[in-house]
Short mmCIF file of C-alpha atoms in Angstrom, two decimals:
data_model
loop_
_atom_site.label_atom_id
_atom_site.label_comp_id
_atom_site.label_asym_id
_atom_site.label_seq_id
_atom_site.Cartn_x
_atom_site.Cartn_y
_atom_site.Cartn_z
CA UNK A 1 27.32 -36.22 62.68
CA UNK A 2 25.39 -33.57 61.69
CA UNK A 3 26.75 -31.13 64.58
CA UNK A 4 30.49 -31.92 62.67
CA UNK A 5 29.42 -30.42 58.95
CA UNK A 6 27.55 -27.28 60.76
CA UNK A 7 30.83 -26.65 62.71
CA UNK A 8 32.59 -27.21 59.00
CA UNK A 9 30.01 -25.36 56.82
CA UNK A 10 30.46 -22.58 60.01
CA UNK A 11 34.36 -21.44 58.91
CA UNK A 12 34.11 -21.98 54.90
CA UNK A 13 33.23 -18.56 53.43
CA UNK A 14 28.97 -18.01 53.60
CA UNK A 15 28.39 -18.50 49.61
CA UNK A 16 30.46 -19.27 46.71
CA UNK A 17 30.98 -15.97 45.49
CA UNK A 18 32.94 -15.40 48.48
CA UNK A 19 34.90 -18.30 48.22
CA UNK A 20 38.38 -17.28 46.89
CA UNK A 21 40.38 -19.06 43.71
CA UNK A 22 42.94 -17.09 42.08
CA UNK A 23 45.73 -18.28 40.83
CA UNK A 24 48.39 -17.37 37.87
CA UNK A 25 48.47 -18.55 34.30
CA UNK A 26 50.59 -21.41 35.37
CA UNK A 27 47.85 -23.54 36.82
CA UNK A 28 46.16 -25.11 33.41
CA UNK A 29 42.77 -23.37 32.66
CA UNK A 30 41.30 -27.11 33.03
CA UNK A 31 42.32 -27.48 36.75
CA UNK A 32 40.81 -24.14 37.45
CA UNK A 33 37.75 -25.00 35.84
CA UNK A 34 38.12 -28.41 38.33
CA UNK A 35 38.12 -26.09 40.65
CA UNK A 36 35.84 -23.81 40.14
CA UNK A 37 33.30 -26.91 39.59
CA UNK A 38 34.48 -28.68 43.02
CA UNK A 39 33.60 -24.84 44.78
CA UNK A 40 30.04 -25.28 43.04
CA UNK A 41 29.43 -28.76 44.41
CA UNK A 42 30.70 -27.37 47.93
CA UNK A 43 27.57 -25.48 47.93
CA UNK A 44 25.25 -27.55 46.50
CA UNK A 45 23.40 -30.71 46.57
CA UNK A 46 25.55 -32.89 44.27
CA UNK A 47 26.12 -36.43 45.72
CA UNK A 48 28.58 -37.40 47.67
CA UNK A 49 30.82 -39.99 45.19
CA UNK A 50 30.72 -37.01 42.74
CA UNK A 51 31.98 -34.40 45.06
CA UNK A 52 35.07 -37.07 46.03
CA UNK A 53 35.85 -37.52 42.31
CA UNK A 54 36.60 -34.27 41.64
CA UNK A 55 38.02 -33.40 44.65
CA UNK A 56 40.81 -37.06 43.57
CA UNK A 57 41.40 -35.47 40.27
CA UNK A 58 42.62 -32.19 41.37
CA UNK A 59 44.37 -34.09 44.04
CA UNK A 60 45.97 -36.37 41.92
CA UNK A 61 47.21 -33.84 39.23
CA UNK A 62 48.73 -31.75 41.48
CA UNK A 63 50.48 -34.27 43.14
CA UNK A 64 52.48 -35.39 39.84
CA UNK A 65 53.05 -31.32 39.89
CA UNK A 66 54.81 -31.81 43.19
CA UNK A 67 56.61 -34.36 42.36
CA UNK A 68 57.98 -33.49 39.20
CA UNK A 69 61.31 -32.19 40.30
CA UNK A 70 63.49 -30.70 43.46
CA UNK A 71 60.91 -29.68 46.20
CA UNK A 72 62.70 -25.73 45.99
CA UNK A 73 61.64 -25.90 42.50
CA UNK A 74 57.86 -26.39 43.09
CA UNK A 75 55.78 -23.51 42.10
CA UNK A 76 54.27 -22.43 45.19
CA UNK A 77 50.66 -21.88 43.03
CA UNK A 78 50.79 -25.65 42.89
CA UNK A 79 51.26 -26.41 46.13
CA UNK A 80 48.00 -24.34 46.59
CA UNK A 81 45.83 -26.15 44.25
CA UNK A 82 47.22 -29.39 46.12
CA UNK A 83 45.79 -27.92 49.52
CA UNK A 84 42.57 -26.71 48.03
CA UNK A 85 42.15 -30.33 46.99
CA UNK A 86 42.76 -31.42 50.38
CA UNK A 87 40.02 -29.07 51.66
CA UNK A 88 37.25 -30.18 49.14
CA UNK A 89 38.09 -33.68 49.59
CA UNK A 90 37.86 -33.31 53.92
CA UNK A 91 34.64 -31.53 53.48
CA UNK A 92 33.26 -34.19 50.80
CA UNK A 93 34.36 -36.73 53.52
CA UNK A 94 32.32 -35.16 56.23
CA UNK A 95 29.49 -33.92 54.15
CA UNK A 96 27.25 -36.51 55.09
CA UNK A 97 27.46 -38.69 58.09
CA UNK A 98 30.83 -40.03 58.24
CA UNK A 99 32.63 -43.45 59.51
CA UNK A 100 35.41 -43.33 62.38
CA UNK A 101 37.76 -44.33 59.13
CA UNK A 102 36.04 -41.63 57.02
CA UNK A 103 37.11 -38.92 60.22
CA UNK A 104 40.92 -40.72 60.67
CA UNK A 105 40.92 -39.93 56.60
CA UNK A 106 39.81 -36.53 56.38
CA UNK A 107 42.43 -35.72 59.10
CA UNK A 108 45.02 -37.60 57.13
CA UNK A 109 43.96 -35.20 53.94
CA UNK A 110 44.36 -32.02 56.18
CA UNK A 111 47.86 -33.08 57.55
CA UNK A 112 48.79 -34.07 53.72
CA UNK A 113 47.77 -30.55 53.17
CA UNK A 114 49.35 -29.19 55.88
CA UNK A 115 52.55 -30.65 55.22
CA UNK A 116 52.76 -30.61 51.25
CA UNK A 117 50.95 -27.50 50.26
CA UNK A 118 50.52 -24.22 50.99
CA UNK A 119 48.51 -22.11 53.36
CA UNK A 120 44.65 -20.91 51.99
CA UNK A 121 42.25 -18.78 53.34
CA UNK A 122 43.90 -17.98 56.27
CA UNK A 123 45.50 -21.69 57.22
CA UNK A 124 41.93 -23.09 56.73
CA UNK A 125 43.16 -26.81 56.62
CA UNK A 126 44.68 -26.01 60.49
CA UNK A 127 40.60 -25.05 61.52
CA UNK A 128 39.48 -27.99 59.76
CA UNK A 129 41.79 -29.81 61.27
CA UNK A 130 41.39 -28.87 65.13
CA UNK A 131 37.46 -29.46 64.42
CA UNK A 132 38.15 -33.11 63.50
CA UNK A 133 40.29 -34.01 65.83
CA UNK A 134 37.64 -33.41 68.38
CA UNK A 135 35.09 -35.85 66.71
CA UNK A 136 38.10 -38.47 66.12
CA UNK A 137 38.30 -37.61 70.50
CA UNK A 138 35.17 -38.08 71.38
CA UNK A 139 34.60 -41.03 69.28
CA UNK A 140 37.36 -42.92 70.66
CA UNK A 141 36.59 -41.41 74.31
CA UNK A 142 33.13 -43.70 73.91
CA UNK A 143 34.72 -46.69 72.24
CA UNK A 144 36.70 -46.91 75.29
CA UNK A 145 33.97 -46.63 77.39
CA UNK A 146 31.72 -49.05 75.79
CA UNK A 147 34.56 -51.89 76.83
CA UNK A 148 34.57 -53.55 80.06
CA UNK A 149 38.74 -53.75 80.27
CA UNK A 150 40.15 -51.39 77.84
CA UNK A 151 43.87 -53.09 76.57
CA UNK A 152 46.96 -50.67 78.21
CA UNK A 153 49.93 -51.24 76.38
CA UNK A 154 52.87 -51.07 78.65
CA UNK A 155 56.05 -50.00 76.99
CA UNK A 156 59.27 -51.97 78.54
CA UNK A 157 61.38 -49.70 80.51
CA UNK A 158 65.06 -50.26 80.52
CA UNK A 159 67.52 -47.79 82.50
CA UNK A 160 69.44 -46.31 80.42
CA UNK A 161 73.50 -47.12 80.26
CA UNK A 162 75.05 -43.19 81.18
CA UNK A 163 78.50 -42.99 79.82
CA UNK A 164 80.80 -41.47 82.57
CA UNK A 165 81.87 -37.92 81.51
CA UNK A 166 85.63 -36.92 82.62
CA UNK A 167 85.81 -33.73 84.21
CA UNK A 168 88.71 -32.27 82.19
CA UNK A 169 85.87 -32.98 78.87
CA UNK A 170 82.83 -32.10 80.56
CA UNK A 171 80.89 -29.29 78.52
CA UNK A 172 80.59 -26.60 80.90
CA UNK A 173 77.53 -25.85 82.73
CA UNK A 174 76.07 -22.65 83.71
CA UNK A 175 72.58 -21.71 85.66
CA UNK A 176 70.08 -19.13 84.34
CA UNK A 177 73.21 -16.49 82.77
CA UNK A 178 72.05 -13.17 81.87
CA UNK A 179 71.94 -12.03 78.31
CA UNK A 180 75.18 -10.10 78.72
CA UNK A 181 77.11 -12.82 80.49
CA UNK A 182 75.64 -15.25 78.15
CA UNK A 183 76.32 -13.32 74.86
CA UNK A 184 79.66 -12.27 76.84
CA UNK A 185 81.03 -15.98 77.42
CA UNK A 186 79.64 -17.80 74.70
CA UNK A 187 78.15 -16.82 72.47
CA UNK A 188 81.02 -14.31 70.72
CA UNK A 189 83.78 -16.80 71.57
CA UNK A 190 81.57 -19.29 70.28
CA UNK A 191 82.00 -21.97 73.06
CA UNK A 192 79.30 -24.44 74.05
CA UNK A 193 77.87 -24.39 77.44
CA UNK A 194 75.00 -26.40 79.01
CA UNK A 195 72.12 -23.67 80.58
CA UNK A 196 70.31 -25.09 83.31
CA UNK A 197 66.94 -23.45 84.69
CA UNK A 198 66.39 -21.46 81.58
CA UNK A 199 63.28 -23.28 80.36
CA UNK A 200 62.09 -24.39 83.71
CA UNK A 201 59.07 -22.39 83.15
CA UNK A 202 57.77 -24.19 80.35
CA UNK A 203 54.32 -26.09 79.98
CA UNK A 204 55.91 -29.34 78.67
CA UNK A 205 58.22 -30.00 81.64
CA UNK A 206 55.48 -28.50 84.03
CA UNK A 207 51.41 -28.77 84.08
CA UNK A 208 51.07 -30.40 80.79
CA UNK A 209 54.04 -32.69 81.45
CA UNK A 210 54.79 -34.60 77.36
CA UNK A 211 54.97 -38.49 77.77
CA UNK A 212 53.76 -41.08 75.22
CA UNK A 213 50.30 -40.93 76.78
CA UNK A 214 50.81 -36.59 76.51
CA UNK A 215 51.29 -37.05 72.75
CA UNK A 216 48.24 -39.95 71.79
CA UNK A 217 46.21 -37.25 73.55
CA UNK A 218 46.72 -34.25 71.36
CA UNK A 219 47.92 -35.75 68.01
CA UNK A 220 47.61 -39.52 68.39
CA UNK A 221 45.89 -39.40 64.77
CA UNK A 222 47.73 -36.90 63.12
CA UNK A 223 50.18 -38.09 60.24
CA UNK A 224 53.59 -37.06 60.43
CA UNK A 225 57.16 -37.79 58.41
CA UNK A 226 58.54 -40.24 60.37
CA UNK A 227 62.93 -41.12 60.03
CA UNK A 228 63.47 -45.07 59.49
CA UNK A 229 66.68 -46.04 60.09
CA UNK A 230 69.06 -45.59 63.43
CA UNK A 231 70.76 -42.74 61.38
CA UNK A 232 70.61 -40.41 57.98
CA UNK A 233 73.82 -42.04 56.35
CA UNK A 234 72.67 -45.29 56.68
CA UNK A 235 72.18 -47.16 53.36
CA UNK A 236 68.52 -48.36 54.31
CA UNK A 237 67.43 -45.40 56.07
CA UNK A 238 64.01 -43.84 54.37
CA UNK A 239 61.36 -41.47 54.94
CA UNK A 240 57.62 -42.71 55.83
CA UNK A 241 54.40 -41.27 56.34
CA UNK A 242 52.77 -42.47 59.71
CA UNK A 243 50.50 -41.20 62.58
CA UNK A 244 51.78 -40.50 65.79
CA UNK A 245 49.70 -43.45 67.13
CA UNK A 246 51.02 -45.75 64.26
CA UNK A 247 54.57 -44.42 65.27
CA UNK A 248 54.33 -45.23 68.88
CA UNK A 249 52.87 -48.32 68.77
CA UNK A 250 55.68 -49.80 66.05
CA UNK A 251 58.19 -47.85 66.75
CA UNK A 252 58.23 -47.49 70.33
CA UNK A 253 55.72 -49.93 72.56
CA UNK A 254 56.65 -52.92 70.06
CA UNK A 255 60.05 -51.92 69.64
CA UNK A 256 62.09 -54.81 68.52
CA UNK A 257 66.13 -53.77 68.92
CA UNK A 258 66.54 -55.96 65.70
CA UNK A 259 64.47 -53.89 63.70
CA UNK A 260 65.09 -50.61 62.31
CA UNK A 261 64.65 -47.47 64.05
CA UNK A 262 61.88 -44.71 63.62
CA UNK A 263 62.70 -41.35 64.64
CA UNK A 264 60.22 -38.50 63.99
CA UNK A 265 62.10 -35.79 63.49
CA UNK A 266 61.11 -32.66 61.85
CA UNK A 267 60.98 -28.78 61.73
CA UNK A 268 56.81 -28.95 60.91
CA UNK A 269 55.50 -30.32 63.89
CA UNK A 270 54.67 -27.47 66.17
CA UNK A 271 53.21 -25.43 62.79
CA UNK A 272 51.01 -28.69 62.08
CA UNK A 273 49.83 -28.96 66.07
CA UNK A 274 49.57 -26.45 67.82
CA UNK A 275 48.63 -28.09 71.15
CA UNK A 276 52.71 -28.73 71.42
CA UNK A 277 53.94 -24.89 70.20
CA UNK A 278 51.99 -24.08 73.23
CA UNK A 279 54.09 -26.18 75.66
CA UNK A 280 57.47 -24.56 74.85
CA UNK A 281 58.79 -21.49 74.71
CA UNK A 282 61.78 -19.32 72.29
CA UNK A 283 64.51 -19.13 74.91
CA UNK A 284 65.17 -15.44 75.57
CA UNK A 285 69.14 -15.54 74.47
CA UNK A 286 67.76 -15.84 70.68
CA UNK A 287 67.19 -12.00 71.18
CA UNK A 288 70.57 -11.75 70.62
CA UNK A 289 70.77 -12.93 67.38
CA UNK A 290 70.20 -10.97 64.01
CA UNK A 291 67.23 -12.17 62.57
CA UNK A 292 63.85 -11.89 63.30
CA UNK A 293 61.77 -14.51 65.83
CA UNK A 294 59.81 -15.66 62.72
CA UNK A 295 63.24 -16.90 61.26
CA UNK A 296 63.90 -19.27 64.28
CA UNK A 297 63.81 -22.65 62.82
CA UNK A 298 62.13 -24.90 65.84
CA UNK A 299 62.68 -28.91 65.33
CA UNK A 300 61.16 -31.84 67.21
CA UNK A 301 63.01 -34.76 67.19
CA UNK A 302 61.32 -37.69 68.92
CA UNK A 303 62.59 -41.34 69.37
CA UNK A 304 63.62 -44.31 71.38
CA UNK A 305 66.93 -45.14 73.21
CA UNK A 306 69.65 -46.00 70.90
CA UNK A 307 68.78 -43.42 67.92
CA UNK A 308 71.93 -41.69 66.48
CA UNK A 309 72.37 -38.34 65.02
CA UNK A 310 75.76 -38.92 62.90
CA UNK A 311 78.89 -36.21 63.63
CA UNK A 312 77.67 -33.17 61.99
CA UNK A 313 77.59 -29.56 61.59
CA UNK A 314 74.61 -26.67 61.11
CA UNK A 315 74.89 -23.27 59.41
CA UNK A 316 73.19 -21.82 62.36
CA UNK A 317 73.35 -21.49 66.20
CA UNK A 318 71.62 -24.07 68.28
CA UNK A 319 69.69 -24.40 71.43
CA UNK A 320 68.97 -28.14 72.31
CA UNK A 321 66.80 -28.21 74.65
CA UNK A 322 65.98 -32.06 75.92
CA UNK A 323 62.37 -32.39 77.86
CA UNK A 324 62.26 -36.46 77.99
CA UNK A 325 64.86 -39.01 78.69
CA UNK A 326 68.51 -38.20 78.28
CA UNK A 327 71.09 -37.80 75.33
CA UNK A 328 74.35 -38.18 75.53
CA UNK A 329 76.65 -35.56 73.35
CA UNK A 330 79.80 -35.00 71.81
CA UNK A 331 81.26 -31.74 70.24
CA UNK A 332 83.98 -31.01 68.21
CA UNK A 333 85.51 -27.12 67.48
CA UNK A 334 85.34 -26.58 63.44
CA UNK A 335 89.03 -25.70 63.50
CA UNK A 336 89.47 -29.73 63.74
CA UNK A 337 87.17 -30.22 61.00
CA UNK A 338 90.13 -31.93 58.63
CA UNK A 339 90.37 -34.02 61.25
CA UNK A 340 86.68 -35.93 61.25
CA UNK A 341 86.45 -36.82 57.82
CA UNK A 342 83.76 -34.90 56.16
CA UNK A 343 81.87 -36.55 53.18
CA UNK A 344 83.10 -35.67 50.20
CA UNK A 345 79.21 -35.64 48.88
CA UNK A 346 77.58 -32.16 48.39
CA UNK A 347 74.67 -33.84 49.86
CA UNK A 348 77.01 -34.80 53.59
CA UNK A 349 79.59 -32.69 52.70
CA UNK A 350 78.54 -31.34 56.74
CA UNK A 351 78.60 -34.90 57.71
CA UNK A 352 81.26 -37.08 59.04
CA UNK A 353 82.27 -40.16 57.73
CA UNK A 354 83.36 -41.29 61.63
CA UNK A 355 81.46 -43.59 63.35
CA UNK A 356 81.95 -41.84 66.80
CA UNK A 357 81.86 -44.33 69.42
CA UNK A 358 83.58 -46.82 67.38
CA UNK A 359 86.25 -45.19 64.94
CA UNK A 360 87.61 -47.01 62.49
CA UNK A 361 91.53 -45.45 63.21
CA UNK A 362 93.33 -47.46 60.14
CA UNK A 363 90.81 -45.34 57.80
CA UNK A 364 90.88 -42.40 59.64
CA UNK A 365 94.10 -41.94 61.71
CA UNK A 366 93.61 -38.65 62.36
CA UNK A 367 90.39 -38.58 64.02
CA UNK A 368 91.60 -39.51 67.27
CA UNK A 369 93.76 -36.52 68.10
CA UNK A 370 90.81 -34.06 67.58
CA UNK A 371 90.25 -32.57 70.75
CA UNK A 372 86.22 -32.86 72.02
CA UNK A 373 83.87 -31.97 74.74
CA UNK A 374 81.05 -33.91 76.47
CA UNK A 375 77.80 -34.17 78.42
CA UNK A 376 74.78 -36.00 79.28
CA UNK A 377 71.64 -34.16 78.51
CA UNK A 378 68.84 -34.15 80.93
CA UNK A 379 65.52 -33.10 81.24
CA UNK A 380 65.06 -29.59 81.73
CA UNK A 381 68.85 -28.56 80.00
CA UNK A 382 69.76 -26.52 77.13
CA UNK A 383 72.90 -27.23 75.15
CA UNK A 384 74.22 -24.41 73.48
CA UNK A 385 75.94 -25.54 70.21
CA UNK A 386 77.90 -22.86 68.49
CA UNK A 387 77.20 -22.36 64.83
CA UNK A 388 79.30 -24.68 62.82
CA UNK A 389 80.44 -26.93 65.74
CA UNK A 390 80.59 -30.74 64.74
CA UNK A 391 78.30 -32.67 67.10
CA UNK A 392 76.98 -36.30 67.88
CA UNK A 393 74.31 -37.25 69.62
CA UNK A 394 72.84 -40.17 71.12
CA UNK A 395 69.52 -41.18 72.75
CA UNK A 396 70.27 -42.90 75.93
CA UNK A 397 66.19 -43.84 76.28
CA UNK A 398 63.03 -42.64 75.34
CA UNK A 399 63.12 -39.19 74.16
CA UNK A 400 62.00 -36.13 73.06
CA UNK A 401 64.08 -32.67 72.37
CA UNK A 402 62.97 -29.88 70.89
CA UNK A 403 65.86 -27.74 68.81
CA UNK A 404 66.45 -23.86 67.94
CA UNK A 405 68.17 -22.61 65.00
CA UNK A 406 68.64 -19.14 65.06
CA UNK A 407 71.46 -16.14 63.51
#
């Protein structure tokens, strides 16, 4: 393992003096110093148990930083003395000659990084990162060939039940629009449409096809926030920390229908691995929206059938674009919104109380004579859904979209 620290000592600055730590006056003068000292023993000979101690202390006091109040209110200066923990504590992991657990946790500590601080020396937590997930490769690439008969988990396939969409509520569908007809039709008079062809072209539903096998393959040991529960306004759903392979395996190979749901769902993913940004593409018709590309909000959402996204609404345009399995839809115009029940919550105040597909029409009479549209999402389509629109969705199998929020 001495190739792995000469590929790590090869992107950390040459010498210390190079090494950058400024920060503000509100980062205590004793962290700093932490720092400062963890910086010295990244250069130096200082055992390894000592390195790892300092690098837990910093960690550990700016996690109770992080924690100690609304996310929005955490001082960003904080969240960078959390990552440069996370960066001495993956380098005192691989320092010396590390275990296969050692590797799996010094990619956990990057991804922790990743997803709770902020970016350092030019996003040097993502390098790290990509340089360790090679060794965690090629280390499992020879475990597998050292056995005889390596173990192939089959997941159970089940075809999925498609509702029947009526014609005269069928969302309509359009192929490959131009921007004028597009912006024209739709997206003024704010009216959803399904777009088929328009994302043909990418990667994911092309030579790098994504299955389960797709997704072990370039971030099988990468942790993630993973969704328990079938849906957000469910009393026991919760938030969890997993990796992908840890996701797949409970969540989706041993999927037991009695047991909760995991969905991982969240706008990070494609900043945290890159090897899936590169599969997918910004559909051209955000070009006709106000802000720039870097304000495009792109979520993954990735589960198995029978996950439910409860009647909602977003404060921006949407492009749902579905690359595995099918989802089935329903939208409703924001005009009818006193019709579906919002919470009364600030937190769900954009959420219905409605249980879609089985209303409860003593408690809410009115629901049922709000008008709504339709559709089965497949593979390779792009549902337009206008800003503010209330919509439902629900996995009919295995799937994975990726979403656009744009203005």
């Amino acid at each position: 393992m001495a190739a792995l620290w000469s590929k790590i000592s090869a992107v950390l600055p040459p010498d210390e003096d190079q090494f950058p730590l400024q920060f503000s006056d509100k980062v205590e003068s004793s962290i700093v110093e932490m720092l400062k000292r963890s910086r010295r023993q990244l250069y130096g000979d200082t055992p390894s148990t000592s390195r790892m101690l300092n690098a837990q202390i910093i960690l550990d006091f700016s996690w109770e930083k992080l924690n100690m109040g609304t996310w929005r209110d955490v001082d960003k200066e904080w969240r960078r003395v959390y990552s440069y923990g996370c960066l001495f504590k993956a380098a005192a992991l691989c320092r010396e000659d590390p275990s296969p657990e050692e590797l799996l946790q010094a990619v956990r500590t990057c991804d922790m990084g990743l997803l709770m601080g902020a970016a350092i020396m030019d996003d040097i937590l993502q390098v790290f990162v990509h340089i360790l997930q090679g060794e965690v490769r090629t280390s499992a690439k020879e475990d597998e060939e050292k056995r005889d008969h390596p173990e192939v988990k089959r997941i159970k396939i089940e075809l999925p039940h498609v509702p029947v969409i009526k014609e005269e509520l069928a969302v309509p569908r359009i192929r490959c629009p131009s921007l004028e007809s597009f912006n024209k039709n739709y997206l003024l008079p704010l009216k959803p449409v399904i777009l088929e062809g328009v994302i043909a072209h990418w990667p994911a539903l092309n030579h790098r096809p994504w299955s389960i096998e797709y997704l072990r393959s370039v971030a099988g040991c990468r942790t993630v926030p993973v969704e328990v529960g079938s849906r957000y306004t469910d009393e026991e759903w919760s938030q969890s920390l997993l990796t992908v392979d840890e996701f797949i395996d409970r969540y989706i190979i041993n999927k037991d229908e009695e047991k909760s749901v995991g969905y991982l769902a969240q706008h990070q993913l494609f900043d945290q691995i890159p090897e899936l940004k590169a599969d997918i593409r910004l559909p051209d018709y955000c070009c006709l929206g106000e802000g720039e590309e870097e304000d495009i909000t792109v979520n993954a959402w990735f589960g198995p059938r029978g996950t439910v996204s409860p009647l909602h609404q977003d404060p921006q345009q949407n492009f749902l674009a579905q690359v595995v399995g099918s989802k089935y839809i329903r939208l409703y115009s924001p005009e009818d919104t006193d019709k579906l029940y919002p919470h009364q919550s600030q937190l769900l105040h954009n959420t219905s109380q409605v249980e879609v597909e089985n209303p409860d029409t003593e408690q809410f009479p009115e629901f049922a004579k709000a008008p709504y549209q339709e559709c089965v999402l497949q593979p390779g389509e792009v549902l337009f859904i206008p800003v503010k629109h209330w919509h439902y969705v629900r996995s009919l199998e295995l799937s994975f979209s990726v979403s656009f929020w744009w203005s």
